[in-house]
Short mmCIF file of C-alpha atoms and ligand atoms in Angstrom, two decimals:
data_model
loop_
_atom_site.label_atom_id
_atom_site.label_comp_id
_atom_site.label_asym_id
_atom_site.label_seq_id
_atom_site.Cartn_x
_atom_site.Cartn_y
_atom_site.Cartn_z
CA MET A 105 39.78 -110.81 165.50
CA LYS A 106 37.49 -110.73 168.55
CA PRO A 107 34.72 -108.18 169.16
CA LEU A 108 35.75 -105.36 171.44
CA LEU A 109 32.24 -105.13 172.80
CA GLU A 110 29.44 -107.63 172.56
CA ALA A 111 25.94 -108.07 173.94
CA VAL A 112 24.19 -111.43 173.91
CA GLY A 113 20.50 -112.11 174.45
CA ILE A 114 19.73 -108.74 176.00
CA THR A 115 16.21 -108.17 177.29
CA LYS A 116 14.96 -105.09 179.11
CA GLU A 117 11.64 -104.71 180.86
CA PHE A 118 10.59 -101.39 182.29
CA ARG A 119 8.05 -101.82 185.11
CA GLY A 120 4.97 -99.69 184.65
CA ARG A 121 4.12 -97.30 187.46
CA GLY A 122 0.55 -96.57 188.48
CA ARG A 123 -1.66 -97.23 185.49
CA SER A 124 1.09 -97.50 182.90
CA LEU A 125 1.83 -100.96 181.58
CA ASP A 126 5.14 -102.80 181.66
CA VAL A 127 7.24 -102.15 178.57
CA THR A 128 9.50 -104.69 176.89
CA ALA A 129 12.10 -102.29 175.46
CA LEU A 130 14.44 -105.06 174.30
CA ASP A 131 13.36 -108.59 173.54
CA GLY A 132 16.50 -110.70 173.08
CA VAL A 133 19.03 -108.58 171.23
CA ASP A 134 22.57 -109.50 170.13
CA PHE A 135 25.13 -106.85 169.26
CA SER A 136 28.84 -106.73 168.55
CA ILE A 137 31.44 -104.27 167.36
CA MET A 138 34.97 -105.13 166.23
CA PRO A 139 37.90 -102.84 167.05
CA GLY A 140 37.83 -99.81 164.75
CA GLU A 141 34.43 -100.62 163.25
CA VAL A 142 31.69 -98.04 162.58
CA VAL A 143 28.26 -99.54 163.25
CA GLY A 144 24.92 -97.78 162.82
CA ILE A 145 21.76 -98.50 164.78
CA VAL A 146 18.57 -97.29 163.11
CA GLY A 147 14.88 -97.67 163.85
CA GLU A 148 11.86 -95.58 164.69
CA SER A 149 11.31 -93.79 167.97
CA GLY A 150 10.76 -96.25 170.83
CA SER A 151 12.39 -99.21 169.05
CA GLY A 152 15.00 -99.59 171.82
CA LYS A 153 18.10 -97.94 170.34
CA SER A 154 18.97 -95.82 173.37
CA THR A 155 18.13 -98.58 175.82
CA LEU A 156 20.52 -100.93 174.02
CA SER A 157 23.31 -98.36 173.81
CA ARG A 158 22.93 -97.43 177.47
CA ILE A 159 23.07 -101.08 178.49
CA LEU A 160 26.30 -101.44 176.51
CA VAL A 161 28.03 -98.97 178.85
CA GLY A 162 26.19 -99.92 182.03
CA ILE A 163 24.13 -96.71 182.41
CA GLU A 164 21.11 -99.00 182.29
CA LYS A 165 21.02 -102.58 183.58
CA ALA A 166 19.67 -105.37 181.37
CA THR A 167 16.87 -107.53 182.75
CA SER A 168 18.68 -110.53 181.30
CA GLY A 169 21.56 -111.19 178.92
CA VAL A 170 25.30 -110.59 179.02
CA VAL A 171 27.65 -107.82 177.94
CA ASN A 172 31.14 -109.03 176.99
CA HIS A 173 34.17 -106.77 176.84
CA ASN A 174 37.27 -108.21 175.13
CA ASP A 175 35.57 -111.61 175.17
CA LYS A 176 34.94 -111.61 178.92
CA ALA A 177 31.58 -111.16 180.67
CA VAL A 178 31.24 -107.77 182.38
CA GLU A 179 29.95 -108.52 185.86
CA THR A 180 31.62 -106.65 188.71
CA PRO A 181 31.85 -102.86 189.21
CA ALA A 182 35.58 -103.21 188.39
CA ASP A 183 34.66 -104.90 185.07
CA TRP A 184 32.35 -101.97 184.22
CA ARG A 185 35.08 -99.47 185.10
CA ALA A 186 37.47 -101.31 182.79
CA LEU A 187 34.84 -101.27 180.05
CA ARG A 188 34.44 -97.50 180.41
CA PHE A 189 38.15 -97.05 179.81
CA ASP A 190 37.48 -98.36 176.31
CA VAL A 191 33.89 -97.29 175.65
CA GLN A 192 32.48 -93.79 176.09
CA TYR A 193 28.82 -92.79 175.67
CA ILE A 194 27.90 -89.38 174.26
CA PHE A 195 24.43 -88.07 175.04
CA GLN A 196 22.02 -86.57 172.56
CA ASP A 197 21.51 -83.35 174.41
CA PRO A 198 24.69 -81.34 175.05
CA TYR A 199 22.61 -78.85 177.06
CA LEU A 200 21.91 -81.49 179.66
CA SER A 201 25.19 -83.39 179.60
CA LEU A 202 27.48 -80.44 180.47
CA ALA A 203 27.45 -79.06 184.01
CA PRO A 204 26.72 -75.32 183.71
CA HIS A 205 28.82 -74.34 186.73
CA MET A 206 31.97 -76.07 185.48
CA SER A 207 34.31 -74.44 182.97
CA VAL A 208 34.75 -76.35 179.74
CA GLY A 209 38.28 -77.23 180.81
CA GLN A 210 37.06 -78.64 184.12
CA SER A 211 34.33 -80.67 182.40
CA ILE A 212 36.74 -82.16 179.89
CA GLY A 213 39.50 -82.76 182.44
CA ASP A 214 37.18 -84.23 185.05
CA GLY A 215 37.46 -87.83 183.83
CA LEU A 216 41.25 -87.64 183.76
CA GLU A 217 41.31 -86.28 187.29
CA ILE A 218 38.96 -89.00 188.57
CA ARG A 219 41.28 -91.57 187.05
CA GLY A 220 44.27 -89.83 188.60
CA GLU A 221 45.97 -89.46 185.24
CA GLY A 222 48.89 -87.00 184.97
CA THR A 223 49.71 -83.81 186.85
CA PRO A 224 47.33 -80.83 186.68
CA LYS A 225 49.61 -79.31 184.03
CA GLU A 226 49.66 -82.50 181.93
CA ARG A 227 45.88 -82.72 182.20
CA ALA A 228 45.50 -79.10 181.07
CA ASN A 229 47.71 -79.86 178.07
CA ARG A 230 45.60 -82.86 177.12
CA VAL A 231 42.42 -80.82 177.47
CA ALA A 232 43.91 -78.12 175.20
CA LYS A 233 44.96 -80.66 172.57
CA THR A 234 41.57 -82.36 172.62
CA LEU A 235 39.75 -79.04 172.23
CA GLU A 236 41.82 -78.38 169.13
CA MET A 237 41.14 -81.89 167.86
CA VAL A 238 37.39 -81.22 167.89
CA GLY A 239 37.81 -77.86 166.17
CA LEU A 240 37.66 -75.54 169.19
CA LYS A 241 40.35 -73.29 170.66
CA ALA A 242 42.59 -74.25 173.59
CA SER A 243 41.53 -70.98 175.25
CA ASP A 244 37.89 -72.17 175.23
CA ALA A 245 38.81 -74.23 178.32
CA GLN A 246 38.33 -71.09 180.44
CA SER A 247 34.76 -70.44 179.23
CA TYR A 248 31.48 -71.86 180.54
CA PRO A 249 28.99 -73.93 178.49
CA ALA A 250 26.42 -71.10 178.36
CA VAL A 251 28.47 -69.08 175.84
CA PHE A 252 28.64 -71.88 173.27
CA SER A 253 26.18 -72.86 170.52
CA GLY A 254 24.54 -76.30 170.34
CA GLY A 255 27.08 -77.55 167.80
CA GLN A 256 30.00 -76.25 169.86
CA ARG A 257 28.60 -77.89 172.98
CA GLN A 258 28.34 -81.18 171.14
CA ARG A 259 32.03 -80.76 170.20
CA ILE A 260 32.77 -80.20 173.91
CA SER A 261 30.86 -83.40 174.77
CA LEU A 262 32.92 -85.23 172.16
CA ALA A 263 36.12 -83.77 173.64
CA ARG A 264 35.07 -85.00 177.09
CA ALA A 265 34.82 -88.52 175.73
CA LEU A 266 37.89 -88.36 173.48
CA VAL A 267 40.29 -86.99 176.09
CA LEU A 268 40.05 -90.42 177.73
CA ASN A 269 41.34 -92.12 174.55
CA PRO A 270 38.41 -94.54 174.18
CA LYS A 271 38.51 -97.33 171.63
CA VAL A 272 34.81 -96.92 170.89
CA ILE A 273 32.43 -94.00 171.23
CA ILE A 274 28.69 -94.55 171.36
CA CYS A 275 26.97 -91.56 169.79
CA ASP A 276 23.25 -91.57 170.63
CA GLU A 277 21.50 -89.17 168.22
CA ILE A 278 24.27 -86.66 168.78
CA VAL A 279 23.49 -84.57 165.71
CA SER A 280 19.71 -84.71 165.67
CA GLY A 281 19.18 -81.48 167.59
CA LEU A 282 21.56 -79.49 165.37
CA ASP A 283 21.25 -77.44 162.18
CA VAL A 284 21.94 -79.45 159.06
CA SER A 285 25.21 -77.66 158.27
CA VAL A 286 26.42 -78.14 161.85
CA GLN A 287 25.37 -81.81 161.62
CA ALA A 288 27.65 -82.16 158.60
CA GLN A 289 30.59 -80.63 160.47
CA ILE A 290 30.18 -83.04 163.40
CA LEU A 291 29.80 -86.01 161.07
CA ASN A 292 32.96 -85.05 159.24
CA LEU A 293 34.74 -84.82 162.57
CA LEU A 294 33.63 -88.40 163.34
CA VAL A 295 34.88 -89.56 159.93
CA GLU A 296 38.29 -87.98 160.67
CA LEU A 297 38.46 -89.55 164.13
CA HIS A 298 37.82 -92.94 162.66
CA ARG A 299 40.24 -92.46 159.75
CA ASP A 300 43.09 -90.85 161.67
CA GLN A 301 42.86 -92.56 165.03
CA GLY A 302 40.95 -95.76 164.37
CA VAL A 303 38.25 -94.90 166.91
CA GLY A 304 35.31 -97.31 166.63
CA ILE A 305 31.87 -95.70 166.54
CA VAL A 306 28.37 -96.90 167.39
CA PHE A 307 26.16 -94.33 165.72
CA VAL A 308 22.50 -94.27 166.76
CA SER A 309 20.16 -92.33 164.52
CA HIS A 310 16.81 -92.40 162.84
CA ASP A 311 18.29 -90.68 159.78
CA LEU A 312 19.26 -93.44 157.37
CA ARG A 313 21.11 -91.02 155.08
CA VAL A 314 23.47 -90.05 157.88
CA VAL A 315 24.03 -93.67 158.87
CA LYS A 316 24.73 -94.60 155.24
CA TYR A 317 27.32 -91.85 154.98
CA LEU A 318 29.16 -92.87 158.12
CA CYS A 319 28.75 -96.57 158.85
CA GLN A 320 30.22 -99.79 157.50
CA ARG A 321 27.50 -101.96 159.00
CA ILE A 322 23.93 -101.22 160.05
CA LEU A 323 21.56 -102.81 162.56
CA VAL A 324 17.87 -102.17 162.05
CA MET A 325 15.74 -102.16 165.21
CA HIS A 326 11.99 -102.51 165.38
CA ARG A 327 9.95 -102.90 168.57
CA GLY A 328 12.79 -104.16 170.75
CA LEU A 329 14.25 -106.53 168.18
CA ILE A 330 17.11 -106.32 165.69
CA VAL A 331 15.25 -107.30 162.55
CA GLU A 332 18.18 -107.03 160.16
CA THR A 333 21.94 -106.52 160.26
CA ASN A 334 24.05 -106.13 157.16
CA THR A 335 26.86 -104.17 155.54
CA THR A 336 25.69 -100.72 154.51
CA GLU A 337 26.09 -101.59 150.85
CA ASN A 338 24.03 -104.79 151.05
CA LEU A 339 21.40 -103.26 153.27
CA PHE A 340 20.71 -100.52 150.74
CA SER A 341 21.03 -102.67 147.61
CA ASN A 342 19.26 -105.78 148.90
CA PRO A 343 17.21 -105.19 152.05
CA GLN A 344 15.76 -108.44 153.46
CA HIS A 345 13.22 -107.45 156.09
CA GLU A 346 9.93 -105.75 155.30
CA TYR A 347 10.58 -103.10 157.93
CA THR A 348 13.99 -102.27 156.40
CA LYS A 349 12.31 -101.93 153.00
CA HIS A 350 9.78 -99.61 154.59
CA LEU A 351 12.52 -97.47 156.17
CA LEU A 352 14.38 -97.27 152.85
CA SER A 353 11.23 -96.26 151.02
CA CYS A 354 11.01 -93.24 153.33
CA VAL A 355 14.48 -91.94 152.34
CA PRO A 356 14.27 -89.34 149.57
CA ALA A 357 16.28 -90.76 146.64
CA GLY A 358 19.69 -89.26 145.92
CA LEU A 359 19.68 -86.97 148.90
CA SER A 360 22.62 -86.79 151.26
CA PRO A 361 22.89 -84.68 154.41
CA SER A 362 23.57 -81.13 153.34
CA GLY A 363 27.24 -80.21 152.99
CA ILE A 364 28.66 -83.76 152.89
N1 LIG B 612 13.25 -95.23 181.96
C1 LIG B 612 12.23 -95.77 181.30
N2 LIG B 612 11.08 -96.12 181.93
C2 LIG B 612 10.05 -96.68 181.26
N3 LIG B 612 10.06 -96.93 179.94
C3 LIG B 612 11.15 -96.60 179.24
C4 LIG B 612 12.30 -95.99 179.88
N4 LIG B 612 13.27 -95.78 178.93
C5 LIG B 612 12.73 -96.24 177.78
N5 LIG B 612 11.48 -96.72 177.95
C6 LIG B 612 10.62 -97.32 176.92
O1 LIG B 612 11.38 -98.30 176.23
C7 LIG B 612 11.10 -98.27 174.83
C8 LIG B 612 12.41 -98.05 174.07
O2 LIG B 612 12.87 -96.74 174.35
P1 LIG B 612 14.24 -96.16 173.77
O3 LIG B 612 14.46 -94.85 174.41
O4 LIG B 612 15.31 -97.18 173.91
O5 LIG B 612 13.89 -96.00 172.23
P2 LIG B 612 14.70 -95.25 171.07
O6 LIG B 612 14.75 -96.20 169.92
O7 LIG B 612 15.99 -94.74 171.61
O8 LIG B 612 13.73 -94.05 170.70
P3 LIG B 612 14.09 -92.56 170.20
O9 LIG B 612 14.39 -92.69 168.73
O10 LIG B 612 12.82 -91.79 170.45
O11 LIG B 612 15.25 -92.04 171.00
C9 LIG B 612 10.07 -97.18 174.64
O12 LIG B 612 8.81 -97.78 174.63
C10 LIG B 612 10.23 -96.31 175.86
O13 LIG B 612 9.03 -95.66 176.18
MG1 LIG B 613 16.79 -92.80 171.81
#
């Protein structure tokens, strides 16, 4: 089996402005995800997790390195569009990622409309089904983001991605701003999506307990490098890198996210 999405030798330099120095956010990183796989990316703040995940969908451009989609280098705008048919990125902050002046139905149906998929009625039906899939009501399509809680908005963001039937969703800290019990609900939703529909997931988090619960394989990032990658089981039972050992030593023993 070939990776659905792959990144090879990715570097990213951010140019400093004024007095701030240049930052090497990524320093030669390789990544891959097989169809239907659930991969975690962990590491402390500033280690490059978001930069890598944004490069994987083309929101950010790598300074050097290649992204491959279905074994082919992604180069042209048409290649990136094709990649986004398969790979959807979900932002951490649902308050920022939903347009306040658009109804939930419009926000979710927007991508379908841009792609010219289906009639307005067919699109409305798909929006309704997707809202139910993420645990909301079909009638919520008429409401505006302001009336929903943080957890509900994150469900709406998920619906926006899922309505497009992606093969992989990249979830960048999508539960970190939420109450622990709401976190558990969203995580369980991701588990169901993977189990029932085979959706692959890249799950970015600094909470190792959450990543352990969800992911089959884990990449550990530290200062722009992937210092270790292993199956979840091996990583926890036999960590190789000093930084991984350090991260594991910070996890309270026996604890799992509340409610799961
Ligand atoms: N647009 C930008 N301009 C300048 N520097 C940036 C930019 N985006 C990220 N960086 C820098 O790149 C490095 C990696 O940042 P990144 O956001 O990828 O880390 P992260 O692992 O996602 O952190 P967090 O856990 O806080 O979300 C950091 O030093 C950050 O300050
Ligand atoms: Mg980040």
